[in-house]
PDB file of C-alpha atoms in Angstrom:
ATOM      1  CA  MET A   1       0.000   0.000   0.000  1.00 43.00           C
ATOM      2  CA  THR A   2       1.314   3.445  -0.950  1.00 46.00           C
ATOM      3  CA  PRO A   3       2.183   5.524   2.144  1.00 47.00           C
ATOM      4  CA  LYS A   4      -0.039   8.560   2.615  1.00 51.00           C
ATOM      5  CA  HIS A   5       2.805  11.022   2.038  1.00 58.00           C
ATOM      6  CA  GLU A   6       4.027   9.300  -1.138  1.00 75.00           C
ATOM      7  CA  LEU A   7       2.679   9.600  -4.650  1.00 82.00           C
ATOM      8  CA  PRO A   8       1.414   6.582  -6.604  1.00 83.00           C
ATOM      9  CA  GLU A   9       4.009   4.982  -8.812  1.00 80.00           C
ATOM     10  CA  GLY A  10       4.274   6.756 -12.134  1.00 90.00           C
ATOM     11  CA  PHE A  11       3.106  10.200 -11.010  1.00 93.00           C
ATOM     12  CA  ARG A  12       6.630  11.629 -11.031  1.00 93.00           C
ATOM     13  CA  ARG A  13       7.281  10.098 -14.430  1.00 94.00           C
ATOM     14  CA  MET A  14       4.084  11.618 -15.882  1.00 95.00           C
ATOM     15  CA  ILE A  15       4.920  15.041 -14.477  1.00 96.00           C
ATOM     16  CA  ASP A  16       8.450  14.812 -15.881  1.00 96.00           C
ATOM     17  CA  GLU A  17       6.986  13.932 -19.286  1.00 96.00           C
ATOM     18  CA  LEU A  18       4.648  16.916 -19.137  1.00 96.00           C
ATOM     19  CA  ALA A  19       7.521  19.185 -18.139  1.00 97.00           C
ATOM     20  CA  LEU A  20       9.616  17.941 -21.036  1.00 96.00           C
ATOM     21  CA  ALA A  21       6.819  18.275 -23.592  1.00 96.00           C
ATOM     22  CA  ARG A  22       5.739  21.691 -22.367  1.00 96.00           C
ATOM     23  CA  ARG A  23       9.149  23.160 -21.515  1.00 94.00           C
ATOM     24  CA  GLY A  24       8.555  23.230 -17.791  1.00 96.00           C
ATOM     25  CA  THR A  25      11.172  24.213 -15.222  1.00 96.00           C
ATOM     26  CA  PRO A  26      12.359  22.219 -12.186  1.00 96.00           C
ATOM     27  CA  LYS A  27      10.453  24.662  -9.997  1.00 97.00           C
ATOM     28  CA  MET A  28       7.243  23.904 -11.888  1.00 97.00           C
ATOM     29  CA  VAL A  29       7.864  20.173 -11.490  1.00 96.00           C
ATOM     30  CA  GLN A  30       8.243  20.531  -7.721  1.00 96.00           C
ATOM     31  CA  ARG A  31       5.094  22.628  -7.490  1.00 97.00           C
ATOM     32  CA  ALA A  32       3.122  20.014  -9.453  1.00 97.00           C
ATOM     33  CA  LEU A  33       4.389  17.253  -7.162  1.00 96.00           C
ATOM     34  CA  VAL A  34       3.304  19.226  -4.097  1.00 96.00           C
ATOM     35  CA  LEU A  35      -0.177  19.707  -5.553  1.00 96.00           C
ATOM     36  CA  CYS A  36      -0.476  15.999  -6.283  1.00 95.00           C
ATOM     37  CA  ARG A  37       0.510  15.120  -2.728  1.00 94.00           C
ATOM     38  CA  GLN A  38      -1.618  17.771  -1.062  1.00 94.00           C
ATOM     39  CA  PHE A  39      -4.817  17.527  -3.112  1.00 93.00           C
ATOM     40  CA  LYS A  40      -4.482  14.081  -4.743  1.00 92.00           C
ATOM     41  CA  PHE A  41      -4.823  15.691  -8.186  1.00 93.00           C
ATOM     42  CA  SER A  42      -4.009  13.780 -11.355  1.00 93.00           C
ATOM     43  CA  PRO A  43      -0.576  14.824 -12.745  1.00 95.00           C
ATOM     44  CA  TRP A  44      -1.966  16.709 -15.731  1.00 96.00           C
ATOM     45  CA  ILE A  45      -4.435  18.605 -13.543  1.00 96.00           C
ATOM     46  CA  ALA A  46      -1.650  19.624 -11.169  1.00 97.00           C
ATOM     47  CA  TRP A  47       0.324  20.752 -14.208  1.00 97.00           C
ATOM     48  CA  ALA A  48      -2.626  22.811 -15.422  1.00 97.00           C
ATOM     49  CA  VAL A  49      -2.571  24.651 -12.090  1.00 97.00           C
ATOM     50  CA  VAL A  50       1.179  25.216 -12.362  1.00 97.00           C
ATOM     51  CA  GLU A  51       0.768  26.687 -15.846  1.00 97.00           C
ATOM     52  CA  GLY A  52      -2.031  28.935 -14.643  1.00 96.00           C
ATOM     53  CA  LYS A  53      -4.666  27.286 -16.838  1.00 95.00           C
ATOM     54  CA  VAL A  54      -6.947  26.697 -13.825  1.00 95.00           C
ATOM     55  CA  THR A  55      -7.035  27.707 -10.183  1.00 95.00           C
ATOM     56  CA  VAL A  56      -6.743  25.236  -7.331  1.00 95.00           C
ATOM     57  CA  ALA A  57     -10.477  25.626  -6.644  1.00 92.00           C
ATOM     58  CA  GLU A  58     -11.295  24.907 -10.306  1.00 93.00           C
ATOM     59  CA  ALA A  59      -8.906  21.958 -10.299  1.00 94.00           C
ATOM     60  CA  ALA A  60     -10.986  20.237  -7.620  1.00 89.00           C
ATOM     61  CA  ARG A  61     -14.007  20.284  -9.984  1.00 89.00           C
ATOM     62  CA  LEU A  62     -11.813  19.341 -12.912  1.00 94.00           C
ATOM     63  CA  ASP A  63     -10.460  16.313 -11.070  1.00 92.00           C
ATOM     64  CA  GLY A  64     -14.000  15.024 -10.575  1.00 91.00           C
ATOM     65  CA  ALA A  65     -14.508  14.997 -14.350  1.00 94.00           C
ATOM     66  CA  ALA A  66     -11.011  13.794 -15.254  1.00 92.00           C
ATOM     67  CA  LYS A  67     -12.268  10.467 -16.671  1.00 92.00           C
ATOM     68  CA  CYS A  68     -13.263  12.376 -19.808  1.00 95.00           C
ATOM     69  CA  PRO A  69     -10.515  11.427 -22.313  1.00 93.00           C
ATOM     70  CA  ALA A  70     -10.778  14.730 -24.209  1.00 95.00           C
ATOM     71  CA  LEU A  71     -10.491  16.942 -21.133  1.00 96.00           C
ATOM     72  CA  GLN A  72      -6.691  17.117 -20.857  1.00 96.00           C
ATOM     73  CA  GLY A  73      -6.246  18.449 -24.373  1.00 96.00           C
ATOM     74  CA  ALA A  74      -9.097  20.894 -23.941  1.00 96.00           C
ATOM     75  CA  ILE A  75      -7.451  22.444 -20.882  1.00 96.00           C
ATOM     76  CA  LEU A  76      -3.737  22.247 -21.683  1.00 96.00           C
ATOM     77  CA  ASP A  77      -3.768  22.708 -25.462  1.00 96.00           C
ATOM     78  CA  GLN A  78      -7.006  24.432 -26.407  1.00 95.00           C
ATOM     79  CA  ASN A  79      -7.101  26.720 -23.359  1.00 94.00           C
ATOM     80  CA  LEU A  80     -10.823  26.188 -22.859  1.00 94.00           C
ATOM     81  CA  ARG A  81     -12.295  27.406 -19.588  1.00 93.00           C
ATOM     82  CA  ILE A  82     -14.039  25.116 -17.128  1.00 93.00           C
ATOM     83  CA  ALA A  83     -17.084  27.396 -17.178  1.00 90.00           C
ATOM     84  CA  ASP A  84     -17.440  26.532 -20.882  1.00 90.00           C
ATOM     85  CA  LEU A  85     -16.484  22.870 -20.631  1.00 94.00           C
ATOM     86  CA  GLU A  86     -19.225  22.258 -18.072  1.00 93.00           C
ATOM     87  CA  ASN A  87     -21.795  23.247 -20.678  1.00 92.00           C
ATOM     88  CA  ILE A  88     -20.615  21.684 -23.942  1.00 91.00           C
ATOM     89  CA  TYR A  89     -20.234  18.164 -25.309  1.00 88.00           C
ATOM     90  CA  PRO A  90     -18.344  15.901 -24.871  1.00 90.00           C
ATOM     91  CA  TYR A  91     -17.146  17.276 -21.544  1.00 95.00           C
ATOM     92  CA  ALA A  92     -20.376  18.302 -19.807  1.00 95.00           C
ATOM     93  CA  PRO A  93     -21.665  14.816 -18.859  1.00 95.00           C
ATOM     94  CA  TYR A  94     -18.512  14.100 -16.847  1.00 96.00           C
ATOM     95  CA  PHE A  95     -18.917  17.265 -14.807  1.00 96.00           C
ATOM     96  CA  LEU A  96     -22.614  16.565 -14.267  1.00 96.00           C
ATOM     97  CA  ALA A  97     -21.928  12.946 -13.289  1.00 96.00           C
ATOM     98  CA  HIS A  98     -19.499  14.141 -10.625  1.00 94.00           C
ATOM     99  CA  GLU A  99     -22.111  16.543  -9.258  1.00 94.00           C
ATOM    100  CA  LEU A 100     -24.750  13.804  -9.230  1.00 95.00           C
ATOM    101  CA  MET A 101     -22.443  11.813  -6.971  1.00 93.00           C
ATOM    102  CA  THR A 102     -21.332  14.609  -4.653  1.00 90.00           C
ATOM    103  CA  THR A 103     -23.843  17.470  -4.549  1.00 83.00           C
ATOM    104  CA  GLY A 104     -26.186  17.004  -1.622  1.00 77.00           C
ATOM    105  CA  GLY A 105     -24.837  13.534  -0.943  1.00 74.00           C
ATOM    106  CA  GLY A 106     -25.805  11.793  -4.144  1.00 77.00           C
ATOM    107  CA  PRO A 107     -28.087  10.373  -5.441  1.00 89.00           C
ATOM    108  CA  PHE A 108     -25.678   8.075  -7.317  1.00 91.00           C
ATOM    109  CA  ARG A 109     -23.032   5.873  -5.733  1.00 87.00           C
ATOM    110  CA  ARG A 110     -21.455   4.455  -8.901  1.00 91.00           C
ATOM    111  CA  VAL A 111     -19.632   6.599 -11.443  1.00 92.00           C
ATOM    112  CA  SER A 112     -20.728   4.409 -14.364  1.00 94.00           C
ATOM    113  CA  GLU A 113     -24.413   4.871 -13.534  1.00 95.00           C
ATOM    114  CA  ALA A 114     -24.121   8.614 -12.934  1.00 96.00           C
ATOM    115  CA  LEU A 115     -22.243   9.050 -16.220  1.00 96.00           C
ATOM    116  CA  PHE A 116     -24.744   6.933 -18.156  1.00 96.00           C
ATOM    117  CA  VAL A 117     -27.682   9.039 -16.967  1.00 96.00           C
ATOM    118  CA  ALA A 118     -25.794  12.317 -17.447  1.00 95.00           C
ATOM    119  CA  LYS A 119     -24.981  11.433 -21.069  1.00 94.00           C
ATOM    120  CA  ILE A 120     -28.555  10.468 -21.910  1.00 93.00           C
ATOM    121  CA  VAL A 121     -30.142  13.461 -20.169  1.00 94.00           C
ATOM    122  CA  LEU A 122     -27.770  16.011 -21.683  1.00 93.00           C
ATOM    123  CA  SER A 123     -27.829  14.504 -25.167  1.00 88.00           C
ATOM    124  CA  GLY A 124     -31.472  15.541 -25.396  1.00 86.00           C
ATOM    125  CA  GLU A 125     -30.554  19.149 -24.625  1.00 87.00           C
ATOM    126  CA  ARG A 126     -27.950  19.741 -27.299  1.00 79.00           C
ATOM    127  CA  VAL A 127     -28.518  23.019 -29.091  1.00 72.00           C
ATOM    128  CA  GLN A 128     -26.233  24.898 -31.460  1.00 58.00           C
ATOM    129  CA  GLY A 129     -24.980  28.213 -30.185  1.00 54.00           C
ATOM    130  CA  GLY A 130     -24.150  29.688 -33.588  1.00 53.00           C
ATOM    131  CA  GLY A 131     -22.503  28.328 -36.731  1.00 54.00           C
ATOM    132  CA  GLU A 132     -22.076  24.643 -37.501  1.00 54.00           C
ATOM    133  CA  ASP A 133     -18.546  24.683 -36.104  1.00 56.00           C
ATOM    134  CA  VAL A 134     -19.790  25.732 -32.646  1.00 59.00           C
ATOM    135  CA  LEU A 135     -19.948  22.877 -30.150  1.00 69.00           C
ATOM    136  CA  PRO A 136     -23.474  22.066 -28.975  1.00 78.00           C
ATOM    137  CA  ARG A 137     -24.334  23.641 -25.634  1.00 85.00           C
ATOM    138  CA  VAL A 138     -26.114  21.680 -22.917  1.00 90.00           C
ATOM    139  CA  ARG A 139     -27.026  21.951 -19.220  1.00 91.00           C
ATOM    140  CA  LEU A 140     -30.009  24.168 -19.714  1.00 89.00           C
ATOM    141  CA  HIS A 141     -31.136  23.795 -16.088  1.00 93.00           C
ATOM    142  CA  ALA A 142     -29.769  24.162 -12.576  1.00 93.00           C
ATOM    143  CA  ILE A 143     -28.282  21.128 -10.803  1.00 93.00           C
ATOM    144  CA  GLU A 144     -31.482  20.719  -8.752  1.00 94.00           C
ATOM    145  CA  HIS A 145     -33.355  19.802 -11.931  1.00 95.00           C
ATOM    146  CA  TYR A 146     -30.899  17.049 -12.826  1.00 95.00           C
ATOM    147  CA  ARG A 147     -30.886  15.722  -9.267  1.00 95.00           C
ATOM    148  CA  THR A 148     -34.677  15.465  -9.381  1.00 95.00           C
ATOM    149  CA  VAL A 149     -34.557  13.596 -12.695  1.00 96.00           C
ATOM    150  CA  ALA A 150     -31.875  11.242 -11.359  1.00 96.00           C
ATOM    151  CA  GLU A 151     -33.881  10.541  -8.213  1.00 95.00           C
ATOM    152  CA  GLN A 152     -36.953   9.749 -10.317  1.00 96.00           C
ATOM    153  CA  ILE A 153     -34.926   7.323 -12.433  1.00 96.00           C
ATOM    154  CA  LEU A 154     -33.477   5.515  -9.431  1.00 95.00           C
ATOM    155  CA  ARG A 155     -36.847   5.365  -7.683  1.00 95.00           C
ATOM    156  CA  LEU A 156     -38.495   3.905 -10.791  1.00 95.00           C
ATOM    157  CA  ARG A 157     -35.716   1.342 -11.168  1.00 94.00           C
ATOM    158  CA  GLU A 158     -36.133   0.269  -7.553  1.00 93.00           C
ATOM    159  CA  ASN A 159     -39.931   0.161  -7.572  1.00 94.00           C
ATOM    160  CA  GLU A 160     -40.335  -1.547 -10.954  1.00 93.00           C
ATOM    161  CA  GLY A 161     -37.160  -3.629 -11.082  1.00 91.00           C
ATOM    162  CA  LEU A 162     -36.226  -2.086 -14.437  1.00 93.00           C
ATOM    163  CA  PRO A 163     -32.712  -1.829 -15.860  1.00 93.00           C
ATOM    164  CA  LEU A 164     -31.193   1.628 -15.504  1.00 95.00           C
ATOM    165  CA  GLU A 165     -31.493   2.275 -19.240  1.00 94.00           C
ATOM    166  CA  ALA A 166     -35.204   1.459 -19.357  1.00 94.00           C
ATOM    167  CA  ALA A 167     -35.920   3.526 -16.243  1.00 96.00           C
ATOM    168  CA  THR A 168     -34.066   6.461 -17.818  1.00 96.00           C
ATOM    169  CA  ASP A 169     -36.048   6.192 -21.047  1.00 95.00           C
ATOM    170  CA  VAL A 170     -39.349   6.091 -19.151  1.00 96.00           C
ATOM    171  CA  VAL A 171     -38.569   9.141 -17.016  1.00 96.00           C
ATOM    172  CA  LEU A 172     -37.401  11.116 -20.066  1.00 94.00           C
ATOM    173  CA  GLY A 173     -40.545  10.206 -21.987  1.00 93.00           C
ATOM    174  CA  LEU A 174     -38.712   8.091 -24.563  1.00 92.00           C
ATOM    175  CA  MET A 175     -40.516   4.860 -23.643  1.00 93.00           C
ATOM    176  CA  PRO A 176     -43.956   4.224 -22.121  1.00 94.00           C
ATOM    177  CA  LEU A 177     -43.873   2.535 -18.724  1.00 95.00           C
ATOM    178  CA  ALA A 178     -46.201  -0.209 -19.987  1.00 95.00           C
ATOM    179  CA  VAL A 179     -43.699  -1.113 -22.709  1.00 94.00           C
ATOM    180  CA  ALA A 180     -40.818  -1.182 -20.215  1.00 93.00           C
ATOM    181  CA  ARG A 181     -42.817  -3.495 -17.960  1.00 93.00           C
ATOM    182  CA  ARG A 182     -43.688  -5.816 -20.857  1.00 93.00           C
ATOM    183  CA  ARG A 183     -40.074  -6.026 -21.993  1.00 91.00           C
ATOM    184  CA  MET A 184     -38.941  -6.780 -18.458  1.00 88.00           C
ATOM    185  CA  ALA A 185     -41.546  -9.544 -18.190  1.00 87.00           C
ATOM    186  CA  LEU A 186     -40.370 -11.060 -21.484  1.00 88.00           C
ATOM    187  CA  ARG A 187     -36.782 -10.986 -20.308  1.00 84.00           C
ATOM    188  CA  ARG A 188     -37.654 -12.708 -17.044  1.00 83.00           C
ATOM    189  CA  GLU A 189     -39.607 -15.338 -18.966  1.00 83.00           C
ATOM    190  CA  ASP A 190     -36.592 -16.046 -21.161  1.00 77.00           C
ATOM    191  CA  GLU A 191     -34.358 -16.313 -18.091  1.00 78.00           C
ATOM    192  CA  ARG A 192     -36.812 -18.715 -16.432  1.00 78.00           C
ATOM    193  CA  HIS A 193     -36.867 -20.940 -19.523  1.00 75.00           C
ATOM    194  CA  ALA A 194     -33.074 -20.906 -19.685  1.00 76.00           C
ATOM    195  CA  ALA A 195     -32.873 -21.965 -16.035  1.00 71.00           C
ATOM    196  CA  LEU A 196     -35.326 -24.835 -16.639  1.00 75.00           C
ATOM    197  CA  GLU A 197     -33.328 -26.049 -19.631  1.00 74.00           C
ATOM    198  CA  GLY A 198     -30.199 -26.018 -17.511  1.00 72.00           C
ATOM    199  CA  GLU A 199     -31.853 -28.107 -14.779  1.00 69.00           C
ATOM    200  CA  ARG A 200     -32.944 -30.695 -17.363  1.00 69.00           C
ATOM    201  CA  GLY A 201     -29.381 -31.001 -18.630  1.00 66.00           C
ATOM    202  CA  GLY A 202     -30.217 -29.807 -22.102  1.00 58.00           C
ATOM    203  CA  ALA A 203     -28.273 -27.316 -24.127  1.00 55.00           C
ATOM    204  CA  PRO A 204     -28.622 -23.827 -22.688  1.00 55.00           C
ATOM    205  CA  ARG A 205     -31.289 -21.890 -24.462  1.00 54.00           C
ATOM    206  CA  ARG A 206     -29.879 -18.936 -26.274  1.00 54.00           C
ATOM    207  CA  PHE A 207     -31.321 -15.681 -25.007  1.00 48.00           C
ATOM    208  CA  THR A 208     -33.984 -14.400 -27.354  1.00 49.00           C
ATOM    209  CA  ASN A 209     -33.353 -10.743 -27.952  1.00 49.00           C
ATOM    210  CA  ARG A 210     -36.887  -9.485 -27.804  1.00 49.00           C
ATOM    211  CA  LEU A 211     -35.735  -6.188 -26.373  1.00 47.00           C
ATOM    212  CA  GLY A 212     -34.447  -4.937 -29.710  1.00 46.00           C
ATOM    213  CA  PRO A 213     -30.851  -4.590 -30.931  1.00 40.00           C
ATOM    214  CA  ALA A 214     -30.315  -1.259 -29.215  1.00 43.00           C
ATOM    215  CA  ARG A 215     -31.167  -2.805 -25.839  1.00 42.00           C
ATOM    216  CA  ALA A 216     -29.197  -6.031 -26.094  1.00 42.00           C
ATOM    217  CA  ARG A 217     -25.958  -4.768 -24.578  1.00 40.00           C
ATOM    218  CA  SER A 218     -25.496  -3.411 -21.097  1.00 40.00           C
ATOM    219  CA  ALA A 219     -25.539   0.330 -20.463  1.00 40.00           C
ATOM    220  CA  ALA A 220     -21.896   0.248 -19.350  1.00 43.00           C
ATOM    221  CA  ASP A 221     -20.619  -1.399 -22.557  1.00 43.00           C
ATOM    222  CA  ARG A 222     -22.974   0.021 -25.154  1.00 44.00           C
ATOM    223  CA  PRO A 223     -21.841   3.114 -27.046  1.00 41.00           C
ATOM    224  CA  GLU A 224     -24.071   6.113 -26.529  1.00 46.00           C
ATOM    225  CA  PRO A 225     -27.062   5.972 -28.907  1.00 44.00           C
ATOM    226  CA  PRO A 226     -28.344   9.036 -30.683  1.00 43.00           C
ATOM    227  CA  ARG A 227     -31.098  10.531 -28.601  1.00 46.00           C
ATOM    228  CA  PRO A 228     -33.841  12.847 -29.809  1.00 44.00           C
ATOM    229  CA  GLY A 229     -34.246  16.255 -28.262  1.00 43.00           C
ATOM    230  CA  PRO A 230     -37.535  17.188 -26.584  1.00 41.00           C
ATOM    231  CA  ARG A 231     -39.009  18.561 -29.791  1.00 36.00           C
ATOM    232  CA  HIS A 232     -38.465  15.210 -31.554  1.00 39.00           C
ATOM    233  CA  ARG A 233     -39.963  12.933 -28.893  1.00 40.00           C
ATOM    234  CA  ALA A 234     -43.348  12.906 -30.629  1.00 37.00           C
ATOM    235  CA  LEU A 235     -41.664  11.058 -33.498  1.00 33.00           C
ATOM    236  CA  GLN A 236     -40.602   8.277 -31.170  1.00 41.00           C
ATOM    237  CA  ASN A 237     -44.022   6.824 -30.369  1.00 40.00           C
ATOM    238  CA  ASP A 238     -43.809   4.307 -33.200  1.00 38.00           C
ATOM    239  CA  ARG A 239     -40.615   2.836 -31.668  1.00 41.00           C
ATOM    240  CA  TYR A 240     -42.655   1.158 -28.982  1.00 40.00           C
ATOM    241  CA  THR A 241     -45.842   0.165 -30.750  1.00 36.00           C
TER     242      THR A 241
END
């Protein structure tokens, strides 16, 4: 186990690589190491503070969204501000997911679930802020709105026994609750038949994908599907009939 006062293995190497690539000085390297030790920042986030790209207070929010693979380049190379990144794709869902896990004590406990919901919710809010080259802006509401939506999704999942994806679609109006219930019943029926076949010693019954190809994979593994915005939801009724 790494002692509390020591950095994880590789942190010094990553900071040295950043210093070399970005013409940093030994003093900057030492400052980045101190920030990593003191605040447990990722090396590139500590380096962003050293370069003056973000403040220490901003870095704490940035660290919560650091799983976004495009974030490092946006901060260090494109000089984008956190205030903008929190409201544009592809960065915004990672910031929102962090808030859904920390603001007011939750409601999520798993990063993967918070990120899944954040991506789906915000993808329906994408609006262009100007020309075609302008990144779509999202987060049209205060955090309280997204917390309420998340709580509704989790409550529906618990009460109905639905997968997270189905519960999200129902709350966002993308799938009727009756359809979600019917699909869940069909899935349970298939699982019951598979269990019976296994007890009889026969070949395992292959799962019948009656949920549709877009629902066959888990939410964690499935790439994000295109989602209609609110004005297009009326066109989606035929998906579930």
